[in-house]
PDB file of C-alpha atoms and ligand atoms in Angstrom:
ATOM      1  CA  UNK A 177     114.312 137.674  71.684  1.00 53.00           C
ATOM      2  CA  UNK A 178     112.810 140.847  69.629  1.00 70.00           C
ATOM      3  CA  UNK A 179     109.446 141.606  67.927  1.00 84.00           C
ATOM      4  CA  UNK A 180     109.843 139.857  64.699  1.00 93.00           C
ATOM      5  CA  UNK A 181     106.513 139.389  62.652  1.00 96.00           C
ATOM      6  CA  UNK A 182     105.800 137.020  59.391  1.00 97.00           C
ATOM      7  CA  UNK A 183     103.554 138.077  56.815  1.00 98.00           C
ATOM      8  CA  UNK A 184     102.318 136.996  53.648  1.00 98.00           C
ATOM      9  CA  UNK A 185     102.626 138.373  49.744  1.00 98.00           C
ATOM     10  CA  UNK A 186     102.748 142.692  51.568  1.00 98.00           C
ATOM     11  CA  UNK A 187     103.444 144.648  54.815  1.00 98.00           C
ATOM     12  CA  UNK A 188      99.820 145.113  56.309  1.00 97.00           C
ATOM     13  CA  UNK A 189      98.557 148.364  55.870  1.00 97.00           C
ATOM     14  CA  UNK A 190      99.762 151.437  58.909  1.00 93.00           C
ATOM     15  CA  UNK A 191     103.100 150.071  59.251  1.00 94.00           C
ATOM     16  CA  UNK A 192     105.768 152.353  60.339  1.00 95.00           C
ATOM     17  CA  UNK A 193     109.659 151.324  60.634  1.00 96.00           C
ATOM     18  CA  UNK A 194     110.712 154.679  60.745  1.00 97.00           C
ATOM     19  CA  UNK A 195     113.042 156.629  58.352  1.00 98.00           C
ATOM     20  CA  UNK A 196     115.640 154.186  57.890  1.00 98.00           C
ATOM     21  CA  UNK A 197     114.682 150.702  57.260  1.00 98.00           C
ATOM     22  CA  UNK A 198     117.363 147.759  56.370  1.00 98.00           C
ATOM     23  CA  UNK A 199     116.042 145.342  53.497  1.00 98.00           C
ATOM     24  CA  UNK A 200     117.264 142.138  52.528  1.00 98.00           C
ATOM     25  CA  UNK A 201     115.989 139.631  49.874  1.00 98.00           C
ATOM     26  CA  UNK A 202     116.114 135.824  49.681  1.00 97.00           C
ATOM     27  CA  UNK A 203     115.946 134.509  45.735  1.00 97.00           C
ATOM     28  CA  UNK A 204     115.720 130.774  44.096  1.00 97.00           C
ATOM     29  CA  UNK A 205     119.487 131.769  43.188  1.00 95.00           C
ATOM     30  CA  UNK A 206     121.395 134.597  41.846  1.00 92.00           C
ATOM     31  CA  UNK A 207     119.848 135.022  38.401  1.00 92.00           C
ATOM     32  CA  UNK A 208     117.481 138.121  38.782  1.00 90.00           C
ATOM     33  CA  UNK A 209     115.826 137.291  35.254  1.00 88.00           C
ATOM     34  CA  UNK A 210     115.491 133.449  36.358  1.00 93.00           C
ATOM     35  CA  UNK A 211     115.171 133.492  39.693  1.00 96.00           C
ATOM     36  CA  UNK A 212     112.068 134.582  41.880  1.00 97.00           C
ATOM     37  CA  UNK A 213     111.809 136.549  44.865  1.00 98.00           C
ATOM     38  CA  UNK A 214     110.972 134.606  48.031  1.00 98.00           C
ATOM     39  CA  UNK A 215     111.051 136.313  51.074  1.00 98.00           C
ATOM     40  CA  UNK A 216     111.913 140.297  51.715  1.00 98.00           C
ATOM     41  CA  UNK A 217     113.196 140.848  55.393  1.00 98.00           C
ATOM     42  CA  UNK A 218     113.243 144.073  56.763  1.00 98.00           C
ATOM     43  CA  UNK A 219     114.032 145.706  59.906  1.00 98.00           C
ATOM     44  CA  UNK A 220     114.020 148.891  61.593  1.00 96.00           C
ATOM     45  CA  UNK A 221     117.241 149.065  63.641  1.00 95.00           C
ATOM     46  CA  UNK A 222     115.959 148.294  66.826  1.00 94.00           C
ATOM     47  CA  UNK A 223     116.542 144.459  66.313  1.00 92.00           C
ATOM     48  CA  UNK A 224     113.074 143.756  64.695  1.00 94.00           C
ATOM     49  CA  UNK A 225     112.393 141.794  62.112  1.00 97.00           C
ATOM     50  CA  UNK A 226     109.328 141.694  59.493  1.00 98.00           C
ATOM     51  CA  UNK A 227     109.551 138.953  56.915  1.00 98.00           C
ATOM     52  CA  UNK A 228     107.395 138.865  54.291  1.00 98.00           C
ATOM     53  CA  UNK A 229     107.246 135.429  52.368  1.00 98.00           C
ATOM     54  CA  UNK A 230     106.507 136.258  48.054  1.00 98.00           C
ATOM     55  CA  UNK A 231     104.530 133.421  46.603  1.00 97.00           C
ATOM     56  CA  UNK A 232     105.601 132.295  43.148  1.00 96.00           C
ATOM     57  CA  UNK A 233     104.303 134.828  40.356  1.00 95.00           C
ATOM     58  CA  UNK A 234     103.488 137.452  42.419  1.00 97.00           C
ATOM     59  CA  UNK A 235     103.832 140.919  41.135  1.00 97.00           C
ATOM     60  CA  UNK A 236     102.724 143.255  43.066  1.00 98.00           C
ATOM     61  CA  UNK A 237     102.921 144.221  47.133  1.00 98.00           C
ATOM     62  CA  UNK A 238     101.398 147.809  46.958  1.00 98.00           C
ATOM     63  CA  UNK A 239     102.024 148.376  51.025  1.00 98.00           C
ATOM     64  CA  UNK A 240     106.153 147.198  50.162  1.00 98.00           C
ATOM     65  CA  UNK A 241     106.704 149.177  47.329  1.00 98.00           C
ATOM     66  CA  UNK A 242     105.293 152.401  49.360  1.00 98.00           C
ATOM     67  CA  UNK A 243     108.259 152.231  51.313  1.00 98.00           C
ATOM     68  CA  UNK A 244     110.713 150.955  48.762  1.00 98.00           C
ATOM     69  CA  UNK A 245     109.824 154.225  46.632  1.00 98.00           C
ATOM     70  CA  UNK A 246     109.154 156.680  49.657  1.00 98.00           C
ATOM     71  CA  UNK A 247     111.675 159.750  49.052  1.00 98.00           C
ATOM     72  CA  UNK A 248     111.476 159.665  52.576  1.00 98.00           C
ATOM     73  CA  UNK A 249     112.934 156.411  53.653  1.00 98.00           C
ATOM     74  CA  UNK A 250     116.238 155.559  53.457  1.00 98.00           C
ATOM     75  CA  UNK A 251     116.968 151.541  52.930  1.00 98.00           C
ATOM     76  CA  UNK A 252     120.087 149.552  53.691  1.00 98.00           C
ATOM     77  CA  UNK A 253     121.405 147.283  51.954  1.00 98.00           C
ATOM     78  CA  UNK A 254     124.544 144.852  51.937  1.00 98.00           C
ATOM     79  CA  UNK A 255     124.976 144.622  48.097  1.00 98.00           C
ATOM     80  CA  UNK A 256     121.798 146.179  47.511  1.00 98.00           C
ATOM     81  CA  UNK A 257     122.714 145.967  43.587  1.00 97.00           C
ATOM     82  CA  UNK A 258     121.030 142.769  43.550  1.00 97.00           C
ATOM     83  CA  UNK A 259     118.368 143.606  45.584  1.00 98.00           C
ATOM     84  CA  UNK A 260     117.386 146.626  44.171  1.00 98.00           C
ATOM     85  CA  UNK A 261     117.334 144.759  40.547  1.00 97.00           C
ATOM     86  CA  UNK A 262     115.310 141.819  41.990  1.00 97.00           C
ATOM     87  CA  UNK A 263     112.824 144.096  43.567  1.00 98.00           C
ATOM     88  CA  UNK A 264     112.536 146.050  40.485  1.00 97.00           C
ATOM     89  CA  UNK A 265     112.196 143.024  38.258  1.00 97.00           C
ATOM     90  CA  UNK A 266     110.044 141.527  40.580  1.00 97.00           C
ATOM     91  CA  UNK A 267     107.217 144.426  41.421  1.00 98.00           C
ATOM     92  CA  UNK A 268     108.596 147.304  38.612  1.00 97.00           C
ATOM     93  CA  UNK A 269     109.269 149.210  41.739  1.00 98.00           C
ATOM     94  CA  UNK A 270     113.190 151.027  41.990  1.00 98.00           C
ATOM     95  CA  UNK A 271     114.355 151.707  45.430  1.00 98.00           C
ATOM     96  CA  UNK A 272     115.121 154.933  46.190  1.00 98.00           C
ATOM     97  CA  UNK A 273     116.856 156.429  48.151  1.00 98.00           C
ATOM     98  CA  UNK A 274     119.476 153.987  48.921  1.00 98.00           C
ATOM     99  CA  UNK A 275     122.637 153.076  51.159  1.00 98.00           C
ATOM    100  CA  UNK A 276     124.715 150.198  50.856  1.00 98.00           C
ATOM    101  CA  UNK A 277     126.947 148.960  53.417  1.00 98.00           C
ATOM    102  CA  UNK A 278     129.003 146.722  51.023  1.00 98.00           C
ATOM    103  CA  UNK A 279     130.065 150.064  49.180  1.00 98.00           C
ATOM    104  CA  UNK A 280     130.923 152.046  52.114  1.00 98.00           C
ATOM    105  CA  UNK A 281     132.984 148.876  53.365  1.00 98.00           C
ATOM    106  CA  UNK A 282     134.843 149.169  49.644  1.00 98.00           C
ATOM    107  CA  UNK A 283     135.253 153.256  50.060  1.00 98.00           C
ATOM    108  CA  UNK A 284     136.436 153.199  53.715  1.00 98.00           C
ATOM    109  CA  UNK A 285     138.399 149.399  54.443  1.00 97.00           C
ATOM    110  CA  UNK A 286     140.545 149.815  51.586  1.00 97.00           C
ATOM    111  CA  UNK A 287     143.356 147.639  53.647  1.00 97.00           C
ATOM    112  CA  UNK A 288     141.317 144.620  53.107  1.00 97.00           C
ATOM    113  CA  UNK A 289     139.271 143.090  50.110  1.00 96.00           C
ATOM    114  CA  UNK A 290     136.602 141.060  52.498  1.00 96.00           C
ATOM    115  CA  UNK A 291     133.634 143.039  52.373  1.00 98.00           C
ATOM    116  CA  UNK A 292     130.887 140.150  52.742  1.00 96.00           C
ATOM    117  CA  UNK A 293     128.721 140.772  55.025  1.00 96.00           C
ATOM    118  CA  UNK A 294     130.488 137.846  57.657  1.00 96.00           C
ATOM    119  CA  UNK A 295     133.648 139.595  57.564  1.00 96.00           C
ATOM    120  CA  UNK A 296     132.504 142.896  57.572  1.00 96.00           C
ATOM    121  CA  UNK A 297     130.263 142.241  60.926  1.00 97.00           C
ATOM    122  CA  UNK A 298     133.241 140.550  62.519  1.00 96.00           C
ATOM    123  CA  UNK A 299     135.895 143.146  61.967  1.00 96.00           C
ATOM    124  CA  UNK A 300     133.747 146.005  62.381  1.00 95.00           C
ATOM    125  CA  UNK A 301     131.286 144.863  65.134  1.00 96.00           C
ATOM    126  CA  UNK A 302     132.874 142.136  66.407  1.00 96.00           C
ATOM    127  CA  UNK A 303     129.726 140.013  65.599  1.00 95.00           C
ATOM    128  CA  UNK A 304     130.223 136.315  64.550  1.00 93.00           C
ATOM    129  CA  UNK A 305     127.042 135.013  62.184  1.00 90.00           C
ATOM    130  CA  UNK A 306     126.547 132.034  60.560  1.00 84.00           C
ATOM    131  CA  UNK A 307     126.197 131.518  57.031  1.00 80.00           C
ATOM    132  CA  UNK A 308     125.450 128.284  56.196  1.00 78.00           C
ATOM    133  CA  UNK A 309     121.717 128.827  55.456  1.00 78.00           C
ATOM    134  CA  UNK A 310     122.308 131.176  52.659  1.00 79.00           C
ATOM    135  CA  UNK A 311     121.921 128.664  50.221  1.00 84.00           C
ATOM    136  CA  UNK A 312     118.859 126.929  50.945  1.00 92.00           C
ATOM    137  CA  UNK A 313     115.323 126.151  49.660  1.00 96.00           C
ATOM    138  CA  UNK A 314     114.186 129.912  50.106  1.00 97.00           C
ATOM    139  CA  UNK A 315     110.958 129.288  47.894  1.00 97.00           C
ATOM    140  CA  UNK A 316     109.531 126.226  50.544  1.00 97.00           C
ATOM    141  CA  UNK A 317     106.323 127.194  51.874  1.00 96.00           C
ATOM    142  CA  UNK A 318     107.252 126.265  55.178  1.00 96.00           C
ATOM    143  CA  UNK A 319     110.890 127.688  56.181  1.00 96.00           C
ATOM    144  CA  UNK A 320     112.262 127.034  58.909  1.00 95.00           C
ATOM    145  CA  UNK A 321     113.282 128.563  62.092  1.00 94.00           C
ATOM    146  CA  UNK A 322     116.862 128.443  61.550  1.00 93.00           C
ATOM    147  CA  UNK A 323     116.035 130.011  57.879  1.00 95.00           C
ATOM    148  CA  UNK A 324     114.181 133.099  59.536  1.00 95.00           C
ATOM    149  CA  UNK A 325     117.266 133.351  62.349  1.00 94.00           C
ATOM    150  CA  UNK A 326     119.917 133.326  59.288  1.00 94.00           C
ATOM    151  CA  UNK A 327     117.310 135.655  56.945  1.00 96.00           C
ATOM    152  CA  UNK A 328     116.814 137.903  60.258  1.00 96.00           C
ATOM    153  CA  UNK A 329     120.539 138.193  60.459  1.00 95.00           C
ATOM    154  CA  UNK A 330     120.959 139.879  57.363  1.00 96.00           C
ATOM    155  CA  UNK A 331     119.104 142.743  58.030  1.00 98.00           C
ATOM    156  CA  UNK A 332     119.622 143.714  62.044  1.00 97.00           C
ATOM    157  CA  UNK A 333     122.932 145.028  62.162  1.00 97.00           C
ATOM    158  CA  UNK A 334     123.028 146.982  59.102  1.00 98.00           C
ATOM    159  CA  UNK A 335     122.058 150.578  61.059  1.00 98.00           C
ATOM    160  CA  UNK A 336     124.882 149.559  63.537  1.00 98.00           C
ATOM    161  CA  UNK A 337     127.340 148.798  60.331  1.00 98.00           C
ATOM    162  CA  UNK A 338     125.895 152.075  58.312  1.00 98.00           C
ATOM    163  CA  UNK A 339     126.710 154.433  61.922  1.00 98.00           C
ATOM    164  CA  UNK A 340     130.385 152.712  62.276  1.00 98.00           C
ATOM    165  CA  UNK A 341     130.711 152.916  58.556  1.00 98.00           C
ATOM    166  CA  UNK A 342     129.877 156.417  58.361  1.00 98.00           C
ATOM    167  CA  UNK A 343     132.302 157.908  60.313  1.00 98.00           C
ATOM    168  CA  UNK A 344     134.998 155.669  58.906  1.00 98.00           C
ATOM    169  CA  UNK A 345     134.035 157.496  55.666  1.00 98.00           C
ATOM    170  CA  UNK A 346     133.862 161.049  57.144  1.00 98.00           C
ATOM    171  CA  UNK A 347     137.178 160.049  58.632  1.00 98.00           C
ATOM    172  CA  UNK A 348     139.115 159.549  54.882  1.00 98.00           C
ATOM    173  CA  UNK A 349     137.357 162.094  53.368  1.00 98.00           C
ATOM    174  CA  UNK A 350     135.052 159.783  51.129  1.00 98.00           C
ATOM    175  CA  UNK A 351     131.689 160.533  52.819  1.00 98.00           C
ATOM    176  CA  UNK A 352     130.747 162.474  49.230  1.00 98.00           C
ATOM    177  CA  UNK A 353     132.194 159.720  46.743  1.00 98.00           C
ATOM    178  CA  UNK A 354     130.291 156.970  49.064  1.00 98.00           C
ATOM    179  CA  UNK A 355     126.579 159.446  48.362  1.00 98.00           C
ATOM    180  CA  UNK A 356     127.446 159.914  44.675  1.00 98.00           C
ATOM    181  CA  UNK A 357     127.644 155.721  44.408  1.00 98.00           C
ATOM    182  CA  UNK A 358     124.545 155.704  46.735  1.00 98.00           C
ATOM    183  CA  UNK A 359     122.818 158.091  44.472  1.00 98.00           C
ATOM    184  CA  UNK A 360     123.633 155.626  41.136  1.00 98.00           C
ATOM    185  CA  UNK A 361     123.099 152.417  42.827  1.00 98.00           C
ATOM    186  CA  UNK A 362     119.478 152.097  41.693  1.00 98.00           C
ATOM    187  CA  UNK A 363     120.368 152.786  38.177  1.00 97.00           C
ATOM    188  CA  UNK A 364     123.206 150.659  38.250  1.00 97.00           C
ATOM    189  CA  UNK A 365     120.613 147.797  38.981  1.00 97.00           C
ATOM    190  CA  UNK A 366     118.699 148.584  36.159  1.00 96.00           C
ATOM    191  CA  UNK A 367     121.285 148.588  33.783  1.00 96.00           C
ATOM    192  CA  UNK A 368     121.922 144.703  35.301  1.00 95.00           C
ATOM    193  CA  UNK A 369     119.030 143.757  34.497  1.00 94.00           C
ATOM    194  CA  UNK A 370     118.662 145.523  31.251  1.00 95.00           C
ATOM    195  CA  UNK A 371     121.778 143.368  29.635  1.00 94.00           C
ATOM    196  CA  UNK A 372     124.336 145.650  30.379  1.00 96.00           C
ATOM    197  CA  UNK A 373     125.400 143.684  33.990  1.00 94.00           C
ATOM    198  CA  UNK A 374     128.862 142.797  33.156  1.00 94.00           C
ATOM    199  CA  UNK A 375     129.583 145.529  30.852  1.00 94.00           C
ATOM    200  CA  UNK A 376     131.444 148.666  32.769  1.00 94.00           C
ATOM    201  CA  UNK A 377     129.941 151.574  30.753  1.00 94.00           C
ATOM    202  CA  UNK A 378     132.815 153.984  32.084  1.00 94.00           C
ATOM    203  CA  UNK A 379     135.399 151.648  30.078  1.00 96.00           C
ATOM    204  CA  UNK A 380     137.435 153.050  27.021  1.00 95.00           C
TER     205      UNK A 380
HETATM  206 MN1  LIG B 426     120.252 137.372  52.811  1.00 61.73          MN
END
């Protein structure tokens, strides 16, 4: 299969994934607040996989946050909202800049209202994955191999979504609507976390 590589707490130091790099995270559970950070998967289109396992408490992953914050890196996301809050809440880092295929999927399939990542992959790649493993013990010590196949999954098709995405966007005219979102996303995350996450501040 590809070159995936495991690493502990950071990215080692000299790493290069290139410009655009598709993160994923894998939390206790859904509460960004209550729920730590256990394992950051990222990959740099080409079907490669690093997974980084956070140990409980840990705040800071200097070589990780490089890249999260580099001006010059773009990172993928499907829903990155919750990403980019746990990250942020996590290692006081904010992701920027950002694309996320879950919001191009809203802006561009707006026949359908499945825009998890499953159906997303199916319709628009044909891809089937499995998703069984997304709620597991993420914080074990020792995942498994079928944990780091379903974690690995998450991350290396989102170039292949973003490129098929992209010109479905150009195609309707919403290529500049889907940027302005992109360009909010990151604040949008912070206001989840700051107690404002189910409050739409553009209501009356
Ligand atoms: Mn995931």
């Amino acid at each position: 299969m590809s070159d995936n590589r495991f690493f502990k707490n950071d990215l080692p130091d000299g790493i290069d994934l290139g410009s655009e790099v598709a993160i994923d995270c894998e939390t206790m559970g859904l509460d960004p607040n209550r729920d730590r950070l256990c394992l950051v998967q990222l990959s740099d289109g080409d079907g490669n996989v690093c997974f980084i396992q956070i140990g409980p408490g840990q705040m800071e992953a200097p070589n990780l946050c490089a890249l999260l914050a580099s001006p010059d890196i773009l990172k993928l996301f499907h829903f990155g909202r919750f990403d980019i809050a746990i990250l942020y809440h996590t290692f006081k880092v904010l992701c920027s800049p950002v694309y996320c295929t879950k919001i191009a999927s809203k802006l561009a399939r707006t026949y359908t209202d499945r825009h998890g990542l499953k159906d997303l992959l199916k319709e628009v790649l044909g891809l089937d994955i499995a998703k069984h493993l997304q709620s597991s013990d993420w914080g074990s010590p020792d995942l498994t191999p079928a944990q780091l196949e379903y974690a690995a999954s998450d991350v290396i098709y989102l170039h292949r979504l973003k490129r098929e995405l992209d010109i479905r966007l150009k195609r309707e005219g919403r290529a500049a609507l889907a940027e302005a979102c992109f360009g909010f996303l990151p604040e949008r995350a912070i206001l989840d976390i700051s107690g404002w996450r189910d409050v739409d501040i553009f209501a009356h």
